[in-house]
Amino acid sequence: MPQDGVFSQVTAAGLYRIPLPLRLSTSTELHVSVPATRRAVDAKGIIGHKATFGSDDWDKRFGFPVTTPERTWCGLASVLTLPELVAAGDKLIARRLPQTTRAALERAVSTYTSRRGIRNLRRALGMLSDRAESPRESLLRVAIILAGLPEPTVNMRVFSAKGEFLARVDLCYPHLKLSLEYQGDHHRADQSQWRRDISRTRALQAEGWTELQFTQVDLDHPEHFLEELRTILARLSH
């Protein structure tokens, strides 16, 4: 590590377990940033960056210098799409094991000097949710918002008319009793999970809920899913 150097961007994100798309998470190159007044690192296996750092932009919690979660999120704006940036921010402020706060991210963005990705950073701040529990939930939520559809409620607990707990749904429109559930491969491959899913769906249906399921295909090509959702929202609203 060069003097005043710090692990940053994709490398720092890996250390903080920030979700990244496959094109970045499988990279073996190390990202190292140095102050803007120094020459960027140029070596095999290293992607060098130059940046302006404040005294609060890095720490040594891992035993070596790494950009803070807040500064790491800002740096990722140059390589992530808007939905991916929201998913990363959701993970950082998640109620389960949060690594920072929305307010801290807002402060970091307000003092971030780079112009690369700054527009997406500012847009992402308004879309973050500390209730999100998976990157795919976040990606779908942003796709829905960007399509001009109403923003769904995140991970809401649903109860029966008698007060019995039925389920915690990924995304939903409570007033329409419409839930959106991501079905990963483990829901299909795990027999116990598959049985629980069926029982849960039936319990929700008995209370008048409609469940709309989505998979990775819908995230890769969301046009059909979003049009289907638009149609269902219009039908249930009338």
Backbone as CSV, one residue per row, in Angstrom:
resi,resn,N_x,N_y,N_z,CA_x,CA_y,CA_z,C_x,C_y,C_z
1,MET,0.845,-1.191,0.000,0.000,0.000,0.000,0.885,1.247,0.000
2,PRO,0.665,2.150,-0.942,1.472,3.374,-0.956,1.134,4.274,0.231
3,GLN,1.996,5.213,0.499,1.750,6.158,1.585,0.453,6.923,1.309
4,ASP,-0.385,7.031,2.312,-1.673,7.702,2.218,-2.668,6.955,1.317
5,GLY,-2.337,5.714,0.939,-3.246,4.934,0.117,-4.340,4.289,0.954
6,VAL,-5.455,3.951,0.320,-6.580,3.371,1.045,-7.367,2.464,0.087
7,PHE,-7.807,1.304,0.576,-8.660,0.443,-0.238,-10.018,1.133,-0.394
8,SER,-10.568,1.082,-1.606,-11.772,1.848,-1.888,-12.679,1.126,-2.871
9,GLN,-13.776,1.761,-3.207,-14.734,1.321,-4.210,-15.092,-0.169,-4.093
10,VAL,-14.860,-0.951,-5.156,-15.300,-2.345,-5.177,-14.632,-3.162,-4.082
11,THR,-13.341,-2.925,-3.823,-12.636,-3.677,-2.782,-13.221,-3.369,-1.410
12,ALA,-13.473,-2.104,-1.132,-14.071,-1.721,0.144,-15.487,-2.283,0.267
13,ALA,-16.220,-2.266,-0.836,-17.586,-2.802,-0.811,-17.590,-4.275,-0.439
14,GLY,-16.620,-5.023,-0.945,-16.521,-6.433,-0.601,-16.274,-6.629,0.884
15,LEU,-15.452,-5.788,1.460,-15.149,-5.886,2.895,-16.376,-5.579,3.744
16,TYR,-17.189,-4.636,3.293,-18.399,-4.270,4.038,-19.596,-5.148,3.663
17,ARG,-19.391,-6.108,2.765,-20.461,-6.986,2.296,-21.609,-6.209,1.657
18,ILE,-21.254,-5.176,0.949,-22.233,-4.409,0.185,-22.561,-5.197,-1.080
19,PRO,-23.824,-5.431,-1.386,-24.172,-6.220,-2.576,-23.719,-5.532,-3.856
20,LEU,-23.088,-6.314,-4.722,-22.608,-5.813,-6.004,-23.102,-6.723,-7.120
21,PRO,-23.284,-6.196,-8.312,-23.650,-7.049,-9.448,-22.517,-8.001,-9.778
22,LEU,-22.846,-9.089,-10.447,-21.880,-10.139,-10.733,-20.656,-9.618,-11.483
23,ARG,-20.845,-8.658,-12.345,-19.727,-8.135,-13.141,-18.641,-7.500,-12.264
24,LEU,-19.022,-7.093,-11.051,-18.060,-6.479,-10.130,-17.670,-7.416,-8.997
25,SER,-18.621,-8.206,-8.507,-18.337,-9.059,-7.345,-17.345,-10.167,-7.672
26,THR,-17.206,-10.512,-8.941,-16.272,-11.575,-9.331,-14.890,-11.042,-9.702
27,SER,-14.722,-9.741,-9.637,-13.431,-9.143,-9.980,-12.389,-9.456,-8.904
28,THR,-11.174,-9.736,-9.321,-10.089,-10.028,-8.368,-9.123,-8.853,-8.240
29,GLU,-9.380,-7.773,-8.957,-8.493,-6.613,-8.890,-8.770,-5.801,-7.631
30,LEU,-7.730,-5.239,-7.072,-7.847,-4.404,-5.881,-7.968,-2.941,-6.286
31,HIS,-8.905,-2.255,-5.640,-9.074,-0.828,-5.889,-8.370,-0.049,-4.778
32,VAL,-7.422,0.794,-5.169,-6.646,1.578,-4.217,-6.719,3.046,-4.598
33,SER,-7.104,3.873,-3.658,-7.179,5.316,-3.886,-6.067,6.031,-3.141
34,VAL,-5.549,7.077,-3.752,-4.538,7.939,-3.120,-5.027,9.377,-3.232
35,PRO,-4.479,10.291,-2.404,-4.883,11.699,-2.494,-4.680,12.252,-3.902
36,ALA,-5.513,13.231,-4.256,-5.494,13.782,-5.610,-4.142,14.383,-5.983
37,THR,-3.347,14.744,-4.991,-2.038,15.358,-5.266,-0.968,14.330,-5.611
38,ARG,-1.288,13.038,-5.434,-0.325,11.981,-5.699,-0.656,11.271,-7.008
39,ARG,0.279,10.481,-7.477,0.077,9.720,-8.704,-0.677,8.434,-8.374
40,ALA,-1.709,8.124,-9.184,-2.492,6.918,-8.947,-1.631,5.671,-9.104
41,VAL,-1.944,4.656,-8.314,-1.185,3.413,-8.365,-1.361,2.757,-9.738
42,ASP,-0.269,2.334,-10.333,-0.298,1.667,-11.638,0.485,0.371,-11.509
43,ALA,-0.214,-0.730,-11.233,0.453,-2.020,-11.037,-0.500,-3.135,-11.423
44,LYS,0.040,-4.284,-11.742,-0.762,-5.426,-12.131,-1.690,-5.840,-10.982
45,GLY,-2.947,-6.077,-11.309,-3.908,-6.522,-10.306,-4.477,-5.399,-9.464
46,ILE,-4.131,-4.146,-9.793,-4.606,-3.002,-9.012,-5.245,-1.976,-9.945
47,ILE,-6.391,-1.456,-9.544,-7.022,-0.337,-10.237,-6.825,0.890,-9.360
48,GLY,-6.046,1.826,-9.847,-5.711,3.003,-9.052,-6.674,4.152,-9.259
49,HIS,-6.934,4.872,-8.185,-7.815,6.038,-8.222,-7.152,7.204,-7.494
50,LYS,-7.540,8.399,-7.901,-7.130,9.612,-7.200,-8.379,10.264,-6.638
51,ALA,-8.309,10.710,-5.396,-9.495,11.277,-4.760,-9.095,12.299,-3.712
52,THR,-10.059,13.145,-3.393,-9.866,14.116,-2.314,-10.526,13.557,-1.063
53,PHE,-9.737,13.307,-0.031,-10.248,12.713,1.194,-10.256,13.699,2.345
54,GLY,-11.306,13.595,3.176,-11.312,14.292,4.444,-10.826,13.341,5.527
55,SER,-10.578,13.855,6.707,-10.053,13.015,7.792,-11.049,11.949,8.233
56,ASP,-12.329,12.131,7.914,-13.361,11.179,8.329,-13.769,10.228,7.207
57,ASP,-13.024,10.209,6.121,-13.411,9.397,4.969,-12.815,7.998,4.968
58,TRP,-11.963,7.671,5.925,-11.386,6.332,5.965,-11.088,5.939,7.407
59,ASP,-10.980,4.631,7.650,-10.620,4.131,8.973,-9.865,2.818,8.829
60,LYS,-9.505,2.224,9.953,-8.698,0.999,9.939,-9.387,-0.128,10.707
61,ARG,-10.675,-0.218,10.589,-11.407,-1.248,11.339,-11.001,-2.662,10.939
62,PHE,-10.465,-2.829,9.745,-10.037,-4.152,9.295,-8.551,-4.391,9.535
63,GLY,-7.877,-3.412,10.119,-6.441,-3.539,10.348,-5.611,-2.880,9.275
64,PHE,-6.276,-2.284,8.292,-5.601,-1.558,7.219,-6.564,-0.482,6.729
65,PRO,-6.073,0.550,6.061,-6.938,1.671,5.685,-7.965,1.309,4.608
66,VAL,-9.218,1.628,4.895,-10.341,1.380,3.990,-11.260,2.604,4.043
67,THR,-11.811,2.983,2.914,-12.774,4.078,2.949,-13.967,3.687,3.820
68,THR,-14.567,4.644,4.478,-15.719,4.387,5.340,-16.892,3.874,4.511
69,PRO,-17.891,3.261,5.155,-19.065,2.814,4.396,-19.698,3.940,3.593
70,GLU,-19.765,5.133,4.197,-20.385,6.267,3.516,-19.587,6.688,2.275
71,ARG,-18.271,6.792,2.430,-17.433,7.201,1.308,-17.366,6.091,0.242
72,THR,-17.407,4.847,0.702,-17.424,3.730,-0.244,-18.665,3.792,-1.112
73,TRP,-19.823,4.067,-0.503,-21.068,4.177,-1.261,-20.981,5.277,-2.298
74,CYS,-20.415,6.397,-1.909,-20.256,7.498,-2.860,-19.359,7.077,-4.027
75,GLY,-18.262,6.391,-3.711,-17.344,5.960,-4.758,-17.961,4.970,-5.714
76,LEU,-18.880,4.154,-5.231,-19.518,3.148,-6.076,-20.446,3.776,-7.124
77,ALA,-20.808,5.025,-6.936,-21.714,5.680,-7.875,-21.124,5.758,-9.280
78,SER,-19.813,5.652,-9.400,-19.185,5.731,-10.719,-19.263,4.410,-11.479
79,VAL,-19.626,3.308,-10.791,-19.645,1.996,-11.452,-20.983,1.269,-11.317
80,LEU,-21.924,1.802,-10.551,-23.225,1.155,-10.359,-24.330,1.939,-11.049
81,THR,-25.354,1.228,-11.487,-26.553,1.879,-11.991,-27.335,2.440,-10.801
82,LEU,-28.345,3.259,-11.083,-29.161,3.816,-10.007,-29.811,2.727,-9.160
83,PRO,-30.477,1.714,-9.759,-31.064,0.650,-8.921,-30.017,-0.077,-8.088
84,GLU,-28.851,-0.348,-8.674,-27.788,-1.039,-7.932,-27.273,-0.177,-6.790
85,LEU,-27.225,1.123,-7.007,-26.759,2.037,-5.962,-27.747,2.075,-4.799
86,VAL,-29.040,2.035,-5.103,-30.060,1.995,-4.050,-29.952,0.693,-3.263
87,ALA,-29.767,-0.421,-3.962,-29.628,-1.711,-3.282,-28.435,-1.695,-2.334
88,ALA,-27.333,-1.084,-2.768,-26.148,-0.984,-1.911,-26.430,-0.107,-0.693
89,GLY,-27.108,1.015,-0.913,-27.431,1.903,0.210,-28.420,1.274,1.173
90,ASP,-29.404,0.543,0.637,-30.365,-0.158,1.506,-29.644,-1.107,2.455
91,LYS,-28.658,-1.805,1.918,-27.899,-2.752,2.742,-27.158,-2.034,3.861
92,LEU,-26.611,-0.893,3.568,-25.821,-0.163,4.564,-26.675,0.369,5.715
93,ILE,-27.930,0.744,5.443,-28.774,1.320,6.493,-29.830,0.342,6.994
94,ALA,-29.757,-0.929,6.554,-30.773,-1.917,6.926,-30.945,-2.003,8.443
95,ARG,-32.185,-2.150,8.886,-32.457,-2.225,10.323,-31.741,-3.397,10.978
96,ARG,-31.572,-4.467,10.211,-30.801,-5.600,10.718,-29.330,-5.347,10.422
97,LEU,-28.531,-5.133,11.430,-27.096,-4.901,11.319,-26.753,-3.709,10.424
98,PRO,-27.254,-2.532,10.736,-26.907,-1.348,9.943,-25.431,-0.986,10.113
99,GLN,-24.835,-0.493,9.056,-23.441,-0.058,9.110,-23.322,1.466,9.091
100,THR,-24.424,2.126,8.802,-24.451,3.579,8.834,-25.905,4.022,8.862
101,THR,-26.135,5.319,8.704,-27.490,5.855,8.719,-27.751,6.649,7.443
102,ARG,-29.015,6.875,7.177,-29.380,7.696,6.024,-28.774,9.097,6.164
103,ALA,-28.834,9.638,7.387,-28.297,10.984,7.614,-26.796,11.035,7.312
104,ALA,-26.075,9.990,7.701,-24.632,9.951,7.438,-24.348,9.866,5.942
105,LEU,-25.168,9.107,5.213,-25.010,9.035,3.762,-25.301,10.393,3.129
106,GLU,-26.306,11.082,3.636,-26.634,12.406,3.113,-25.474,13.376,3.336
107,ARG,-24.848,13.311,4.502,-23.701,14.187,4.767,-22.547,13.857,3.831
108,ALA,-22.323,12.557,3.614,-21.227,12.142,2.734,-21.445,12.649,1.315
109,VAL,-22.679,12.556,0.839,-22.986,13.019,-0.515,-22.820,14.537,-0.615
110,SER,-23.215,15.237,0.431,-23.138,16.710,0.409,-21.700,17.213,0.363
111,THR,-20.747,16.402,0.816,-19.343,16.830,0.817,-18.511,16.100,-0.233
112,TYR,-19.153,15.250,-1.029,-18.436,14.471,-2.034,-18.044,15.386,-3.187
113,THR,-16.784,15.424,-3.517,-16.290,16.388,-4.502,-16.295,15.868,-5.930
114,SER,-16.307,14.556,-6.122,-16.295,14.008,-7.471,-17.643,14.233,-8.147
115,ARG,-17.610,14.477,-9.449,-18.851,14.670,-10.187,-19.353,13.372,-10.811
116,ARG,-18.523,12.331,-10.791,-18.925,11.063,-11.406,-19.995,10.379,-10.554
117,GLY,-21.167,10.275,-11.096,-22.241,9.591,-10.392,-22.975,10.430,-9.372
118,ILE,-22.658,11.702,-9.245,-23.264,12.517,-8.188,-24.775,12.647,-8.383
119,ARG,-25.228,12.709,-9.639,-26.667,12.822,-9.883,-27.392,11.587,-9.374
120,ASN,-26.846,10.411,-9.660,-27.475,9.182,-9.176,-27.417,9.085,-7.655
121,LEU,-26.344,9.563,-7.056,-26.252,9.554,-5.594,-27.394,10.361,-4.984
122,ARG,-27.631,11.530,-5.515,-28.688,12.378,-4.982,-30.059,11.768,-5.215
123,ARG,-30.254,11.139,-6.368,-31.531,10.476,-6.637,-31.705,9.258,-5.727
124,ALA,-30.623,8.514,-5.528,-30.689,7.300,-4.705,-31.066,7.612,-3.264
125,LEU,-30.599,8.732,-2.742,-30.901,9.088,-1.352,-32.403,9.098,-1.087
126,GLY,-33.170,9.577,-2.051,-34.609,9.667,-1.869,-35.335,8.345,-2.023
127,MET,-34.622,7.313,-2.470,-35.245,6.011,-2.687,-34.829,4.968,-1.656
128,LEU,-33.933,5.297,-0.758,-33.428,4.315,0.194,-34.510,3.872,1.178
129,SER,-34.399,2.631,1.629,-35.309,2.096,2.640,-34.529,1.252,3.631
130,ASP,-34.693,1.539,4.905,-34.000,0.741,5.920,-34.747,-0.559,6.224
131,ARG,-35.884,-0.783,5.551,-36.660,-2.000,5.761,-36.345,-3.083,4.729
132,ALA,-35.591,-2.742,3.702,-35.252,-3.718,2.662,-34.363,-4.814,3.239
133,GLU,-34.584,-6.039,2.767,-33.821,-7.168,3.300,-33.084,-7.968,2.230
134,SER,-33.221,-7.578,0.971,-32.468,-8.258,-0.070,-32.256,-7.311,-1.237
135,PRO,-31.135,-7.458,-1.953,-30.874,-6.595,-3.107,-31.964,-6.689,-4.163
136,ARG,-32.531,-7.882,-4.348,-33.536,-8.046,-5.397,-34.824,-7.305,-5.069
137,GLU,-35.182,-7.262,-3.797,-36.323,-6.450,-3.398,-36.067,-4.987,-3.759
138,SER,-34.855,-4.528,-3.469,-34.492,-3.138,-3.739,-34.520,-2.843,-5.230
139,LEU,-33.970,-3.765,-6.027,-33.928,-3.558,-7.471,-35.337,-3.464,-8.056
140,LEU,-36.241,-4.336,-7.592,-37.608,-4.298,-8.099,-38.301,-3.016,-7.654
141,ARG,-38.093,-2.619,-6.404,-38.730,-1.406,-5.896,-38.332,-0.181,-6.724
142,VAL,-37.056,-0.093,-7.058,-36.594,1.044,-7.854,-37.163,0.979,-9.268
143,ALA,-37.224,-0.217,-9.831,-37.801,-0.374,-11.175,-39.245,0.107,-11.186
144,ILE,-39.984,-0.212,-10.129,-41.383,0.211,-10.019,-41.476,1.733,-9.941
145,ILE,-40.622,2.327,-9.122,-40.635,3.787,-8.958,-40.271,4.476,-10.273
146,LEU,-39.229,3.985,-10.940,-38.779,4.610,-12.182,-39.798,4.440,-13.301
147,ALA,-40.673,3.426,-13.185,-41.725,3.218,-14.188,-42.915,4.142,-13.948
148,GLY,-42.840,4.949,-12.894,-43.913,5.887,-12.592,-45.066,5.291,-11.818
149,LEU,-44.871,4.085,-11.274,-45.915,3.428,-10.491,-45.776,3.809,-9.020
150,PRO,-46.833,3.659,-8.232,-46.757,3.991,-6.804,-45.685,3.160,-6.097
151,GLU,-44.990,3.783,-5.170,-43.950,3.070,-4.429,-44.587,2.093,-3.440
152,PRO,-44.185,0.838,-3.470,-44.769,-0.147,-2.565,-44.192,-0.050,-1.152
153,THR,-44.943,-0.548,-0.194,-44.465,-0.665,1.185,-43.504,-1.846,1.271
154,VAL,-42.455,-1.699,2.088,-41.396,-2.706,2.157,-41.521,-3.564,3.406
155,ASN,-41.511,-4.887,3.210,-41.486,-5.867,4.303,-42.478,-5.560,5.420
156,MET,-43.735,-5.539,5.056,-44.800,-5.285,6.028,-45.336,-6.596,6.584
157,ARG,-45.641,-6.596,7.868,-46.250,-7.753,8.510,-47.757,-7.702,8.277
158,VAL,-48.317,-8.819,7.818,-49.744,-8.900,7.508,-50.440,-9.794,8.530
159,PHE,-51.584,-9.328,9.018,-52.354,-10.072,10.013,-53.752,-10.344,9.478
160,SER,-54.355,-11.390,9.983,-55.728,-11.728,9.583,-56.708,-10.791,10.275
161,ALA,-57.971,-10.903,9.910,-59.004,-10.085,10.540,-59.113,-10.383,12.033
162,LYS,-58.657,-11.588,12.430,-58.682,-11.974,13.843,-57.398,-11.599,14.582
163,GLY,-56.487,-10.954,13.896,-55.239,-10.539,14.532,-54.137,-11.567,14.483
164,GLU,-54.315,-12.638,13.713,-53.297,-13.679,13.610,-52.250,-13.285,12.560
165,PHE,-50.989,-13.491,12.899,-49.921,-13.177,11.944,-49.971,-14.141,10.770
166,LEU,-49.946,-13.587,9.564,-50.000,-14.407,8.353,-48.655,-14.461,7.631
167,ALA,-48.038,-13.309,7.447,-46.813,-13.276,6.659,-46.159,-11.900,6.744
168,ARG,-44.908,-11.876,6.398,-44.224,-10.605,6.157,-43.916,-10.589,4.669
169,VAL,-44.537,-9.678,3.962,-44.453,-9.675,2.503,-43.329,-8.748,2.036
170,ASP,-42.644,-9.161,0.965,-41.496,-8.394,0.468,-41.874,-6.952,0.146
171,LEU,-42.831,-6.812,-0.761,-43.347,-5.503,-1.162,-44.858,-5.609,-1.241
172,CYS,-45.550,-4.524,-0.968,-47.011,-4.620,-1.033,-47.667,-3.258,-1.151
173,TYR,-48.941,-3.315,-1.527,-49.831,-2.154,-1.522,-50.952,-2.516,-0.558
174,PRO,-50.811,-2.166,0.714,-51.752,-2.631,1.751,-53.205,-2.299,1.455
175,HIS,-53.458,-1.084,0.942,-54.848,-0.673,0.709,-55.514,-1.483,-0.403
176,LEU,-54.700,-2.118,-1.241,-55.234,-2.956,-2.321,-55.098,-4.439,-2.005
177,LYS,-54.475,-4.755,-0.899,-54.182,-6.137,-0.529,-53.450,-6.864,-1.660
178,LEU,-52.417,-6.203,-2.161,-51.596,-6.760,-3.234,-50.160,-6.889,-2.746
179,SER,-49.610,-8.103,-2.814,-48.228,-8.325,-2.391,-47.371,-8.751,-3.573
180,LEU,-46.093,-8.425,-3.498,-45.121,-8.798,-4.525,-44.027,-9.601,-3.842
181,GLU,-43.811,-10.821,-4.295,-42.874,-11.720,-3.647,-41.794,-12.197,-4.623
182,TYR,-40.540,-12.061,-4.192,-39.445,-12.582,-5.017,-39.284,-14.078,-4.750
183,GLN,-39.210,-14.858,-5.813,-39.043,-16.297,-5.701,-37.670,-16.682,-6.245
184,GLY,-36.712,-16.843,-5.343,-35.389,-17.291,-5.736,-35.367,-18.790,-5.950
185,ASP,-34.273,-19.308,-6.444,-34.180,-20.743,-6.730,-34.363,-21.595,-5.475
186,HIS,-33.978,-21.049,-4.313,-34.096,-21.846,-3.090,-35.556,-22.099,-2.728
187,HIS,-36.453,-21.231,-3.178,-37.882,-21.452,-2.917,-38.383,-22.670,-3.681
188,ARG,-37.741,-22.952,-4.809,-38.123,-24.101,-5.622,-37.376,-25.371,-5.209
189,ALA,-36.090,-25.217,-4.878,-35.245,-26.381,-4.595,-35.422,-26.918,-3.177
190,ASP,-35.781,-26.042,-2.237,-35.953,-26.448,-0.845,-37.410,-26.859,-0.641
191,GLN,-37.648,-28.151,-0.426,-39.021,-28.654,-0.326,-39.770,-28.028,0.842
192,SER,-39.092,-27.877,1.975,-39.745,-27.269,3.144,-40.147,-25.826,2.862
193,GLN,-39.236,-25.088,2.214,-39.538,-23.700,1.866,-40.705,-23.632,0.894
194,TRP,-40.709,-24.544,-0.065,-41.777,-24.587,-1.065,-43.129,-24.822,-0.406
195,ARG,-43.171,-25.731,0.572,-44.420,-26.011,1.276,-44.863,-24.809,2.113
196,ARG,-43.906,-24.153,2.757,-44.245,-22.962,3.544,-44.783,-21.856,2.650
197,ASP,-44.194,-21.718,1.479,-44.647,-20.688,0.551,-46.091,-20.917,0.137
198,ILE,-46.431,-22.169,-0.148,-47.791,-22.493,-0.569,-48.783,-22.211,0.562
199,SER,-48.425,-22.625,1.766,-49.315,-22.397,2.916,-49.510,-20.905,3.163
200,ARG,-48.428,-20.158,3.033,-48.503,-18.719,3.255,-49.377,-18.048,2.201
201,THR,-49.198,-18.439,0.954,-49.983,-17.864,-0.131,-51.472,-18.129,0.077
202,ARG,-51.799,-19.348,0.477,-53.197,-19.702,0.710,-53.780,-18.907,1.874
203,ALA,-52.985,-18.699,2.914,-53.461,-17.928,4.066,-53.740,-16.482,3.668
204,LEU,-52.876,-15.904,2.828,-53.091,-14.537,2.364,-54.318,-14.458,1.461
205,GLN,-54.465,-15.438,0.578,-55.621,-15.454,-0.322,-56.924,-15.559,0.449
206,ALA,-56.902,-16.300,1.533,-58.108,-16.450,2.354,-58.540,-15.131,2.975
207,GLU,-57.586,-14.215,3.116,-57.883,-12.895,3.674,-58.079,-11.847,2.575
208,GLY,-58.175,-12.322,1.331,-58.468,-11.406,0.230,-57.275,-10.787,-0.446
209,TRP,-56.071,-11.307,-0.156,-54.865,-10.754,-0.770,-54.593,-11.396,-2.126
210,THR,-54.020,-10.595,-3.031,-53.515,-11.071,-4.320,-52.001,-11.067,-4.256
211,GLU,-51.375,-12.170,-4.640,-49.908,-12.253,-4.601,-49.359,-12.311,-6.021
212,LEU,-48.458,-11.397,-6.315,-47.798,-11.362,-7.614,-46.337,-11.749,-7.405
213,GLN,-45.905,-12.843,-7.983,-44.549,-13.346,-7.796,-43.632,-12.876,-8.922
214,PHE,-42.364,-12.676,-8.586,-41.396,-12.306,-9.602,-40.099,-13.070,-9.377
215,THR,-39.314,-13.211,-10.428,-38.057,-13.963,-10.388,-36.935,-13.118,-10.992
216,GLN,-35.758,-13.727,-11.092,-34.617,-13.026,-11.667,-34.877,-12.591,-13.112
217,VAL,-35.651,-13.387,-13.835,-35.984,-13.023,-15.218,-36.701,-11.675,-15.261
218,ASP,-37.574,-11.438,-14.292,-38.311,-10.177,-14.243,-37.383,-9.008,-13.936
219,LEU,-36.331,-9.249,-13.170,-35.370,-8.194,-12.875,-34.490,-7.913,-14.091
220,ASP,-34.153,-8.962,-14.825,-33.318,-8.788,-16.016,-34.076,-8.082,-17.136
221,HIS,-35.371,-8.392,-17.249,-36.212,-7.797,-18.288,-37.552,-7.405,-17.659
222,PRO,-37.605,-6.264,-16.988,-38.776,-5.917,-16.167,-39.980,-5.382,-16.934
223,GLU,-39.866,-5.185,-18.233,-40.948,-4.526,-18.970,-42.281,-5.251,-18.828
224,HIS,-42.277,-6.574,-19.033,-43.528,-7.336,-18.964,-44.095,-7.317,-17.548
225,PHE,-43.228,-7.517,-16.559,-43.688,-7.543,-15.170,-44.303,-6.197,-14.787
226,LEU,-43.650,-5.110,-15.180,-44.140,-3.781,-14.821,-45.479,-3.488,-15.498
227,GLU,-45.643,-3.936,-16.729,-46.922,-3.738,-17.420,-48.014,-4.553,-16.750
228,GLU,-47.665,-5.774,-16.324,-48.635,-6.601,-15.607,-49.030,-5.937,-14.286
229,LEU,-48.042,-5.404,-13.585,-48.316,-4.730,-12.315,-49.185,-3.493,-12.545
230,ARG,-48.899,-2.754,-13.594,-49.684,-1.558,-13.904,-51.158,-1.922,-14.125
231,THR,-51.378,-3.018,-14.847,-52.740,-3.462,-15.136,-53.468,-3.894,-13.868
232,ILE,-52.759,-4.648,-13.019,-53.378,-5.123,-11.767,-53.688,-3.968,-10.837
233,LEU,-52.782,-2.998,-10.733,-53.023,-1.837,-9.878,-54.247,-1.061,-10.349
234,ALA,-54.380,-0.911,-11.671,-55.528,-0.193,-12.207,-56.825,-0.946,-11.930
235,ARG,-56.773,-2.284,-12.067,-57.983,-3.090,-11.832,-58.408,-3.054,-10.375
236,LEU,-57.431,-3.192,-9.468,-57.761,-3.219,-8.044,-58.170,-1.854,-7.497
237,SER,-57.778,-0.814,-8.202,-58.080,0.540,-7.725,-59.498,0.991,-8.085
238,HIS,-60.168,0.197,-8.924,-61.517,0.572,-9.358,-62.557,-0.446,-8.900
